Amino acid sequence: MIDQTLLPDQEQERIAEQPEQVIEAIQQLAVRGAPAIGVAAAYGLCLALRNCQHIDEVRSRFQAALPAMRAARPTAVNLQHMVDRMAQIESSTECSQLDGADLKQRLLAEARAIDEQDQQFCRAIGQSGAELIADGSTILTHCNAGALATAGTGTALSVLYEAWKQGKRFQVLADETRPLLQGSRLTAWELQKNGIPVEVICDGAAGSFFYNGEIDIVITGSDRVAANGDAANKIGTYTIASLARAHQVPFYIAAPSTTFDLTIANGGEIPIEQRPAEEIWKPAAQQQPPEGISYRNPAFDVTPASHIAGWITEVGILKPPFEEIRR
Ligand code: MRU
């Protein structure tokens, strides 16, 4: 995987040979974004099976790797969905008679299917959402919901890539996205690489851009969408959704069905990750804060369904109760 902690200064690969290294990469945000961590986790489980052949050992190593992989990060439900999908294959009747080598092959094939499905969902999300982008418009996005965050072309950014491919011309404002700067480091890097005009703004600046009428539409990704449409995404998303609402600018969530958690009624049930305090001061500050100062550092917030104009998925632009994707 590309080590996203080093971007944009260095484009360096990070190799994982053990599931623990995948977990560490997920926790450090070397690999990040809801769909990408789901795909990484599926491959990470396969790494637990290296250098073992006997069916009992394959099964016990796989089972042992599941809980920590599933718990690597709490908010993005893709991670749990993909770990559960791998676990279901392992315990399926289809796999009950397999020997060790064949079970390993079957699990690797499932990880590859998860990877390919995500790529296909990204393309379809782009096609679902491209119609929302008007020629000459300005789009605000938050965090990074692009190729770096998925196995394919992204979710929110896939919409932009597809619209650009269709010949529409527009510009993007990328929120810096404090404290880890996914907007200024990753979204700006990705869009620039693809030739799409992008400017980075401080998170706190978004309001004035809305006030000045410079933003036509907001599209972000999501880490988990509840049954009523409440959507968790990077901390600060609710702020821009509220600003969009106040200024009557449409706010869209772009996410694959694997990001929807229809088992929970609303965003109040979404677990919000708390991250280390030093993330707030380390990246930007030259000096450390006064000793003993305390912080609160939630990594995501929840945007109420009432603020979301539509849920752009691989099967179209949906509304709650999401009948199209109920299993
Ligand atoms: O903490 P991160 O960088 O993993 O947060 C990622 C986001 O908030 C993304 O917007 C979300 O996962 C959707 S990625 C297609």
mmCIF file of C-alpha atoms and ligand atoms in Angstrom:
data_model
loop_
_atom_site.group_PDB
_atom_site.id
_atom_site.type_symbol
_atom_site.label_atom_id
_atom_site.label_comp_id
_atom_site.label_asym_id
_atom_site.label_seq_id
_atom_site.Cartn_x
_atom_site.Cartn_y
_atom_site.Cartn_z
ATOM 1 C CA MET A 1 0.000 0.000 0.000
ATOM 2 C CA ILE A 2 1.056 3.643 -0.387
ATOM 3 C CA ASP A 3 2.006 4.994 3.030
ATOM 4 C CA GLN A 4 -0.449 7.908 3.240
ATOM 5 C CA THR A 5 1.211 9.348 6.330
ATOM 6 C CA LEU A 6 4.147 10.384 4.108
ATOM 7 C CA LEU A 7 2.140 12.049 1.336
ATOM 8 C CA PRO A 8 2.546 14.394 -0.394
ATOM 9 C CA ASP A 9 6.287 14.651 0.395
ATOM 10 C CA GLN A 10 7.096 11.035 -0.350
ATOM 11 C CA GLU A 11 5.238 8.477 -2.432
ATOM 12 C CA GLN A 12 6.461 5.359 -0.712
ATOM 13 C CA GLU A 13 5.130 1.818 -0.534
ATOM 14 C CA ARG A 14 4.593 0.156 2.785
ATOM 15 C CA ILE A 15 4.657 -3.645 2.778
ATOM 16 C CA ALA A 16 2.708 -5.693 5.304
ATOM 17 C CA GLU A 17 3.629 -9.336 5.794
ATOM 18 C CA GLN A 18 1.640 -10.010 8.950
ATOM 19 C CA PRO A 19 -1.944 -9.124 9.882
ATOM 20 C CA GLU A 20 -0.573 -7.087 12.811
ATOM 21 C CA GLN A 21 1.242 -4.858 10.323
ATOM 22 C CA VAL A 22 -2.015 -4.254 8.466
ATOM 23 C CA ILE A 23 -3.735 -3.366 11.750
ATOM 24 C CA GLU A 24 -0.909 -0.975 12.569
ATOM 25 C CA ALA A 25 -1.132 0.620 9.107
ATOM 26 C CA ILE A 26 -4.887 1.083 9.563
ATOM 27 C CA GLN A 27 -4.465 2.592 13.034
ATOM 28 C CA GLN A 28 -1.701 4.949 11.916
ATOM 29 C CA LEU A 29 -3.766 5.979 8.858
ATOM 30 C CA ALA A 30 -1.046 4.726 6.507
ATOM 31 C CA VAL A 31 -4.047 3.156 4.800
ATOM 32 C CA ARG A 32 -7.256 5.058 5.481
ATOM 33 C CA GLY A 33 -10.727 5.842 4.161
ATOM 34 C CA ALA A 34 -13.666 3.551 4.872
ATOM 35 C CA PRO A 35 -13.605 1.344 1.750
ATOM 36 C CA ALA A 36 -9.784 1.113 1.662
ATOM 37 C CA ILE A 37 -9.516 -0.151 5.213
ATOM 38 C CA GLY A 38 -12.180 -2.788 4.482
ATOM 39 C CA VAL A 39 -10.172 -4.066 1.518
ATOM 40 C CA ALA A 40 -6.886 -3.915 3.455
ATOM 41 C CA ALA A 41 -8.442 -5.896 6.309
ATOM 42 C CA ALA A 42 -9.618 -8.643 3.933
ATOM 43 C CA TYR A 43 -6.104 -9.057 2.537
ATOM 44 C CA GLY A 44 -4.677 -8.700 6.057
ATOM 45 C CA LEU A 45 -6.636 -11.747 7.190
ATOM 46 C CA CYS A 46 -5.088 -13.732 4.329
ATOM 47 C CA LEU A 47 -1.633 -12.766 5.624
ATOM 48 C CA ALA A 48 -2.427 -14.634 8.848
ATOM 49 C CA LEU A 49 -2.459 -17.852 6.801
ATOM 50 C CA ARG A 50 1.029 -17.583 5.339
ATOM 51 C CA ASN A 51 3.354 -20.535 5.943
ATOM 52 C CA CYS A 52 0.698 -22.890 7.242
ATOM 53 C CA GLN A 53 -0.930 -25.765 5.395
ATOM 54 C CA HIS A 54 -2.852 -27.997 7.765
ATOM 55 C CA ILE A 55 -6.561 -27.220 7.769
ATOM 56 C CA ASP A 56 -6.763 -27.025 11.578
ATOM 57 C CA GLU A 57 -3.963 -24.497 11.688
ATOM 58 C CA VAL A 58 -5.424 -22.481 8.792
ATOM 59 C CA ARG A 59 -8.752 -22.252 10.596
ATOM 60 C CA SER A 60 -7.303 -21.482 14.021
ATOM 61 C CA ARG A 61 -4.953 -18.784 12.712
ATOM 62 C CA PHE A 62 -7.793 -17.211 10.753
ATOM 63 C CA GLN A 63 -10.093 -17.220 13.784
ATOM 64 C CA ALA A 64 -7.345 -15.772 15.963
ATOM 65 C CA ALA A 65 -6.773 -12.867 13.557
ATOM 66 C CA LEU A 66 -10.439 -11.841 13.323
ATOM 67 C CA PRO A 67 -11.126 -9.853 16.531
ATOM 68 C CA ALA A 68 -8.151 -7.470 16.358
ATOM 69 C CA MET A 69 -8.643 -6.856 12.631
ATOM 70 C CA ARG A 70 -12.342 -6.133 13.141
ATOM 71 C CA ALA A 71 -11.543 -3.687 15.952
ATOM 72 C CA ALA A 72 -8.649 -1.857 14.233
ATOM 73 C CA ARG A 73 -10.786 1.281 13.868
ATOM 74 C CA PRO A 74 -14.363 1.679 15.129
ATOM 75 C CA THR A 75 -16.254 4.168 12.963
ATOM 76 C CA ALA A 76 -16.006 3.003 9.343
ATOM 77 C CA VAL A 77 -18.384 0.061 9.095
ATOM 78 C CA ASN A 78 -16.751 -1.182 5.886
ATOM 79 C CA LEU A 79 -14.002 -2.678 8.037
ATOM 80 C CA GLN A 80 -16.438 -4.739 10.071
ATOM 81 C CA HIS A 81 -18.515 -5.675 7.033
ATOM 82 C CA MET A 82 -15.490 -6.973 5.133
ATOM 83 C CA VAL A 83 -14.076 -8.883 8.113
ATOM 84 C CA ASP A 84 -17.516 -10.445 8.632
ATOM 85 C CA ARG A 85 -17.735 -11.319 4.935
ATOM 86 C CA MET A 86 -14.378 -13.134 5.131
ATOM 87 C CA ALA A 87 -15.468 -14.908 8.330
ATOM 88 C CA GLN A 88 -18.703 -16.061 6.691
ATOM 89 C CA ILE A 89 -16.735 -17.650 3.836
ATOM 90 C CA GLU A 90 -14.472 -19.486 6.267
ATOM 91 C CA SER A 91 -17.408 -20.921 8.200
ATOM 92 C CA SER A 92 -19.627 -21.620 5.164
ATOM 93 C CA THR A 93 -20.786 -25.117 4.214
ATOM 94 C CA GLU A 94 -19.153 -24.466 0.838
ATOM 95 C CA CYS A 95 -15.784 -24.461 2.650
ATOM 96 C CA SER A 96 -16.464 -27.122 5.266
ATOM 97 C CA GLN A 97 -14.758 -29.966 3.349
ATOM 98 C CA LEU A 98 -11.783 -28.020 1.971
ATOM 99 C CA ASP A 99 -8.204 -28.849 2.846
ATOM 100 C CA GLY A 100 -5.855 -26.137 4.119
ATOM 101 C CA ALA A 101 -4.445 -25.089 0.734
ATOM 102 C CA ASP A 102 -7.884 -24.852 -0.893
ATOM 103 C CA LEU A 103 -9.357 -22.858 1.993
ATOM 104 C CA LYS A 104 -6.479 -20.394 1.757
ATOM 105 C CA GLN A 105 -7.116 -20.045 -1.973
ATOM 106 C CA ARG A 106 -10.832 -19.507 -1.388
ATOM 107 C CA LEU A 107 -10.200 -16.787 1.208
ATOM 108 C CA LEU A 108 -7.704 -14.995 -1.033
ATOM 109 C CA ALA A 109 -10.239 -15.164 -3.882
ATOM 110 C CA GLU A 110 -12.806 -13.522 -1.574
ATOM 111 C CA ALA A 111 -10.381 -10.715 -0.651
ATOM 112 C CA ARG A 112 -9.782 -10.122 -4.371
ATOM 113 C CA ALA A 113 -13.550 -10.114 -4.997
ATOM 114 C CA ILE A 114 -13.957 -7.485 -2.246
ATOM 115 C CA ASP A 115 -11.213 -5.411 -3.886
ATOM 116 C CA GLU A 116 -12.779 -5.682 -7.355
ATOM 117 C CA GLN A 117 -16.263 -4.975 -6.056
ATOM 118 C CA ASP A 118 -15.043 -1.782 -4.432
ATOM 119 C CA GLN A 119 -13.472 -0.670 -7.697
ATOM 120 C CA GLN A 120 -16.732 -1.321 -9.505
ATOM 121 C CA PHE A 121 -18.774 0.514 -6.841
ATOM 122 C CA CYS A 122 -16.469 3.529 -7.201
ATOM 123 C CA ARG A 123 -17.050 3.671 -10.953
ATOM 124 C CA ALA A 124 -20.799 3.329 -10.460
ATOM 125 C CA ILE A 125 -20.869 6.048 -7.785
ATOM 126 C CA GLY A 126 -19.112 8.351 -10.237
ATOM 127 C CA GLN A 127 -21.737 7.596 -12.851
ATOM 128 C CA SER A 128 -24.596 8.059 -10.354
ATOM 129 C CA GLY A 129 -23.364 11.431 -9.187
ATOM 130 C CA ALA A 130 -21.817 13.100 -12.225
ATOM 131 C CA GLU A 131 -25.166 14.590 -13.258
ATOM 132 C CA LEU A 132 -25.082 16.728 -10.087
ATOM 133 C CA ILE A 133 -21.986 18.611 -11.221
ATOM 134 C CA ALA A 134 -22.748 21.672 -13.308
ATOM 135 C CA ASP A 135 -20.277 23.078 -15.785
ATOM 136 C CA GLY A 136 -18.452 26.047 -14.266
ATOM 137 C CA SER A 137 -19.409 25.166 -10.683
ATOM 138 C CA THR A 138 -17.351 25.119 -7.487
ATOM 139 C CA ILE A 139 -17.475 21.992 -5.341
ATOM 140 C CA LEU A 140 -16.452 21.877 -1.690
ATOM 141 C CA THR A 141 -15.187 18.595 -0.248
ATOM 142 C CA HIS A 142 -13.854 17.602 3.161
ATOM 143 C CA CYS A 143 -11.179 15.065 4.101
ATOM 144 C CA ASN A 144 -10.226 12.633 1.330
ATOM 145 C CA ALA A 145 -12.820 10.434 -0.331
ATOM 146 C CA GLY A 146 -10.750 9.715 -3.411
ATOM 147 C CA ALA A 147 -8.708 6.908 -4.912
ATOM 148 C CA LEU A 148 -6.485 6.890 -1.831
ATOM 149 C CA ALA A 149 -9.502 6.080 0.338
ATOM 150 C CA THR A 150 -10.793 3.194 -1.786
ATOM 151 C CA ALA A 151 -9.561 0.367 -4.008
ATOM 152 C CA GLY A 152 -10.819 2.300 -7.033
ATOM 153 C CA THR A 153 -11.347 5.927 -8.022
ATOM 154 C CA GLY A 154 -12.980 7.070 -4.790
ATOM 155 C CA THR A 155 -16.491 8.025 -3.768
ATOM 156 C CA ALA A 156 -16.944 11.826 -3.614
ATOM 157 C CA LEU A 157 -13.928 12.333 -5.885
ATOM 158 C CA SER A 158 -15.107 9.611 -8.268
ATOM 159 C CA VAL A 159 -18.134 11.818 -8.961
ATOM 160 C CA LEU A 160 -15.711 14.610 -9.893
ATOM 161 C CA TYR A 161 -13.471 12.364 -12.003
ATOM 162 C CA GLU A 162 -16.488 11.114 -13.962
ATOM 163 C CA ALA A 163 -17.915 14.629 -14.481
ATOM 164 C CA TRP A 164 -14.492 15.794 -15.686
ATOM 165 C CA LYS A 165 -14.297 12.822 -18.056
ATOM 166 C CA GLN A 166 -17.683 13.848 -19.433
ATOM 167 C CA GLY A 167 -16.173 17.206 -20.365
ATOM 168 C CA LYS A 168 -17.547 19.343 -17.546
ATOM 169 C CA ARG A 169 -15.156 21.935 -16.209
ATOM 170 C CA PHE A 170 -15.282 23.053 -12.578
ATOM 171 C CA GLN A 171 -13.096 23.830 -9.596
ATOM 172 C CA VAL A 172 -12.743 22.228 -6.198
ATOM 173 C CA LEU A 173 -12.244 23.718 -2.760
ATOM 174 C CA ALA A 174 -10.636 21.197 -0.419
ATOM 175 C CA ASP A 175 -10.969 21.792 3.303
ATOM 176 C CA GLU A 176 -7.556 21.448 4.901
ATOM 177 C CA THR A 177 -9.143 18.918 7.341
ATOM 178 C CA ARG A 178 -7.442 19.431 10.675
ATOM 179 C CA PRO A 179 -5.750 17.807 12.443
ATOM 180 C CA LEU A 180 -4.279 15.242 10.025
ATOM 181 C CA LEU A 181 -4.701 17.338 6.888
ATOM 182 C CA GLN A 182 -6.259 14.732 4.610
ATOM 183 C CA GLY A 183 -7.657 17.577 2.513
ATOM 184 C CA SER A 184 -4.485 19.578 1.978
ATOM 185 C CA ARG A 185 -2.129 16.582 1.841
ATOM 186 C CA LEU A 186 -4.211 13.944 0.055
ATOM 187 C CA THR A 187 -7.209 15.434 -1.779
ATOM 188 C CA ALA A 188 -5.127 18.295 -3.171
ATOM 189 C CA TRP A 189 -2.398 15.845 -4.242
ATOM 190 C CA GLU A 190 -4.880 13.499 -5.893
ATOM 191 C CA LEU A 191 -6.863 16.153 -7.743
ATOM 192 C CA GLN A 192 -3.725 17.968 -8.878
ATOM 193 C CA LYS A 193 -2.347 14.681 -10.252
ATOM 194 C CA ASN A 194 -5.553 14.263 -12.239
ATOM 195 C CA GLY A 195 -5.477 17.808 -13.595
ATOM 196 C CA ILE A 196 -8.555 19.049 -11.709
ATOM 197 C CA PRO A 197 -8.221 22.627 -10.379
ATOM 198 C CA VAL A 198 -8.145 22.566 -6.580
ATOM 199 C CA GLU A 199 -7.561 25.121 -3.847
ATOM 200 C CA VAL A 200 -7.066 24.266 -0.196
ATOM 201 C CA ILE A 201 -8.861 26.306 2.446
ATOM 202 C CA CYS A 202 -8.624 26.323 6.229
ATOM 203 C CA ASP A 203 -11.497 24.415 7.752
ATOM 204 C CA GLY A 204 -12.650 27.576 9.472
ATOM 205 C CA ALA A 205 -12.745 29.455 6.180
ATOM 206 C CA ALA A 206 -15.572 27.462 4.606
ATOM 207 C CA GLY A 207 -18.243 29.730 6.095
ATOM 208 C CA SER A 208 -17.032 32.797 4.319
ATOM 209 C CA PHE A 209 -16.891 30.981 0.990
ATOM 210 C CA PHE A 210 -20.530 29.990 1.477
ATOM 211 C CA TYR A 211 -21.416 33.529 2.522
ATOM 212 C CA ASN A 212 -19.785 34.915 -0.606
ATOM 213 C CA GLY A 213 -21.793 32.537 -2.771
ATOM 214 C CA GLU A 214 -18.673 30.764 -4.012
ATOM 215 C CA ILE A 215 -19.795 27.199 -3.301
ATOM 216 C CA ASP A 216 -22.423 25.523 -5.502
ATOM 217 C CA ILE A 217 -22.458 22.001 -4.065
ATOM 218 C CA VAL A 218 -20.804 20.001 -1.285
ATOM 219 C CA ILE A 219 -19.908 16.317 -1.691
ATOM 220 C CA THR A 220 -18.147 14.253 0.952
ATOM 221 C CA GLY A 221 -17.654 10.563 1.643
ATOM 222 C CA SER A 222 -18.873 8.763 4.726
ATOM 223 C CA ASP A 223 -17.616 6.186 7.189
ATOM 224 C CA ARG A 224 -21.030 4.881 8.189
ATOM 225 C CA VAL A 225 -24.594 5.736 7.153
ATOM 226 C CA ALA A 226 -27.368 4.755 9.590
ATOM 227 C CA ALA A 227 -30.813 3.497 8.512
ATOM 228 C CA ASN A 228 -32.314 6.999 8.770
ATOM 229 C CA GLY A 229 -29.510 8.486 6.628
ATOM 230 C CA ASP A 230 -27.439 10.072 9.413
ATOM 231 C CA ALA A 231 -23.864 9.866 8.113
ATOM 232 C CA ALA A 232 -20.609 9.801 10.072
ATOM 233 C CA ASN A 233 -17.643 11.342 8.322
ATOM 234 C CA LYS A 234 -14.408 13.137 9.210
ATOM 235 C CA ILE A 235 -14.699 15.637 12.055
ATOM 236 C CA GLY A 236 -15.902 18.941 10.643
ATOM 237 C CA THR A 237 -18.322 17.448 8.116
ATOM 238 C CA TYR A 238 -21.337 18.394 10.214
ATOM 239 C CA THR A 239 -20.036 21.950 10.326
ATOM 240 C CA ILE A 240 -19.965 22.244 6.555
ATOM 241 C CA ALA A 241 -23.300 20.428 6.194
ATOM 242 C CA SER A 242 -24.807 22.998 8.565
ATOM 243 C CA LEU A 243 -23.228 25.845 6.624
ATOM 244 C CA ALA A 244 -24.528 24.371 3.371
ATOM 245 C CA ARG A 245 -28.005 24.149 4.834
ATOM 246 C CA ALA A 246 -27.871 27.719 6.126
ATOM 247 C CA HIS A 247 -26.851 28.921 2.677
ATOM 248 C CA GLN A 248 -29.212 26.624 0.751
ATOM 249 C CA VAL A 249 -26.363 24.816 -0.963
ATOM 250 C CA PRO A 250 -26.998 21.071 -1.569
ATOM 251 C CA PHE A 251 -24.895 18.729 0.537
ATOM 252 C CA TYR A 252 -24.397 15.155 -0.750
ATOM 253 C CA ILE A 253 -22.855 12.048 0.744
ATOM 254 C CA ALA A 254 -21.201 9.684 -1.771
ATOM 255 C CA ALA A 255 -20.755 6.162 -0.422
ATOM 256 C CA PRO A 256 -21.023 2.534 -1.522
ATOM 257 C CA SER A 257 -23.681 0.278 0.023
ATOM 258 C CA THR A 258 -20.866 -1.342 2.059
ATOM 259 C CA THR A 259 -20.748 1.900 4.101
ATOM 260 C CA PHE A 260 -24.428 1.695 5.070
ATOM 261 C CA ASP A 261 -25.217 0.170 8.463
ATOM 262 C CA LEU A 262 -28.937 -0.466 8.297
ATOM 263 C CA THR A 263 -28.835 -2.343 11.615
ATOM 264 C CA ILE A 264 -28.653 0.952 13.493
ATOM 265 C CA ALA A 265 -31.519 3.408 13.546
ATOM 266 C CA ASN A 266 -29.601 6.681 13.596
ATOM 267 C CA GLY A 267 -26.244 8.382 14.006
ATOM 268 C CA GLY A 268 -26.456 8.329 17.790
ATOM 269 C CA GLU A 269 -25.511 4.638 17.601
ATOM 270 C CA ILE A 270 -22.376 5.196 15.514
ATOM 271 C CA PRO A 271 -19.186 4.716 17.569
ATOM 272 C CA ILE A 272 -16.956 7.781 17.167
ATOM 273 C CA GLU A 273 -13.237 7.097 17.232
ATOM 274 C CA GLN A 274 -11.163 9.138 19.703
ATOM 275 C CA ARG A 275 -7.588 9.677 18.564
ATOM 276 C CA PRO A 276 -4.407 10.703 20.422
ATOM 277 C CA ALA A 277 -4.063 14.287 21.625
ATOM 278 C CA GLU A 278 -0.719 14.885 19.914
ATOM 279 C CA GLU A 279 -2.417 14.671 16.526
ATOM 280 C CA ILE A 280 -3.799 18.115 17.269
ATOM 281 C CA TRP A 281 -0.485 19.855 17.880
ATOM 282 C CA LYS A 282 2.174 17.692 16.231
ATOM 283 C CA PRO A 283 1.621 18.214 12.496
ATOM 284 C CA ALA A 284 1.278 21.979 12.441
ATOM 285 C CA ALA A 285 2.759 23.499 15.577
ATOM 286 C CA GLN A 286 6.405 24.435 15.964
ATOM 287 C CA GLN A 287 6.144 24.326 19.715
ATOM 288 C CA GLN A 288 4.554 21.853 22.011
ATOM 289 C CA PRO A 289 1.542 23.020 23.980
ATOM 290 C CA PRO A 290 1.835 23.830 27.686
ATOM 291 C CA GLU A 291 2.462 20.748 29.759
ATOM 292 C CA GLY A 292 -0.611 19.075 31.151
ATOM 293 C CA ILE A 293 -3.070 20.685 28.745
ATOM 294 C CA SER A 294 -5.967 18.403 27.860
ATOM 295 C CA TYR A 295 -7.670 17.861 24.540
ATOM 296 C CA ARG A 296 -10.716 16.275 23.048
ATOM 297 C CA ASN A 297 -10.024 14.857 19.631
ATOM 298 C CA PRO A 298 -13.022 13.080 18.073
ATOM 299 C CA ALA A 299 -12.096 11.878 14.573
ATOM 300 C CA PHE A 300 -15.600 11.988 13.045
ATOM 301 C CA ASP A 301 -18.938 13.707 13.406
ATOM 302 C CA VAL A 302 -22.445 12.758 12.321
ATOM 303 C CA THR A 303 -24.419 14.723 9.753
ATOM 304 C CA PRO A 304 -28.182 14.367 10.282
ATOM 305 C CA ALA A 305 -30.175 12.954 7.404
ATOM 306 C CA SER A 306 -32.139 16.197 7.348
ATOM 307 C CA HIS A 307 -29.033 17.951 6.016
ATOM 308 C CA ILE A 308 -28.331 15.435 3.211
ATOM 309 C CA ALA A 309 -29.904 15.918 -0.198
ATOM 310 C CA GLY A 310 -29.177 12.403 -1.460
ATOM 311 C CA TRP A 311 -27.029 9.294 -0.954
ATOM 312 C CA ILE A 312 -25.073 8.618 -4.135
ATOM 313 C CA THR A 313 -24.448 4.882 -4.402
ATOM 314 C CA GLU A 314 -23.497 2.372 -7.055
ATOM 315 C CA VAL A 315 -27.214 1.714 -7.615
ATOM 316 C CA GLY A 316 -28.190 5.350 -7.973
ATOM 317 C CA ILE A 317 -29.038 8.321 -5.781
ATOM 318 C CA LEU A 318 -31.023 6.891 -2.881
ATOM 319 C CA LYS A 319 -33.200 8.152 -0.033
ATOM 320 C CA PRO A 320 -34.048 6.440 3.280
ATOM 321 C CA PRO A 321 -35.226 3.723 3.891
ATOM 322 C CA PHE A 322 -32.801 2.578 1.139
ATOM 323 C CA GLU A 323 -35.081 -0.222 -0.127
ATOM 324 C CA GLU A 324 -32.787 -0.685 -3.131
ATOM 325 C CA ILE A 325 -29.952 -2.018 -1.005
ATOM 326 C CA ARG A 326 -31.761 -3.860 1.793
ATOM 327 C CA ARG A 327 -30.563 -7.464 1.944
HETATM 328 O O1 MRU B 1 -9.684 9.168 9.340
HETATM 329 P P1 MRU B 1 -9.819 8.895 7.866
HETATM 330 O O2 MRU B 1 -8.838 9.656 7.033
HETATM 331 O O3 MRU B 1 -9.817 7.420 7.560
HETATM 332 O O4 MRU B 1 -11.274 9.455 7.519
HETATM 333 C C1 MRU B 1 -11.771 9.178 6.234
HETATM 334 C C2 MRU B 1 -13.035 9.878 5.916
HETATM 335 O O5 MRU B 1 -13.628 10.544 6.740
HETATM 336 C C3 MRU B 1 -13.574 9.668 4.531
HETATM 337 O O6 MRU B 1 -14.324 10.754 4.121
HETATM 338 C C4 MRU B 1 -14.468 8.412 4.524
HETATM 339 O O7 MRU B 1 -13.794 7.310 5.056
HETATM 340 C C5 MRU B 1 -14.936 8.079 3.146
HETATM 341 S S1 MRU B 1 -13.611 7.526 2.114
HETATM 342 C C6 MRU B 1 -14.262 7.140 0.597
#
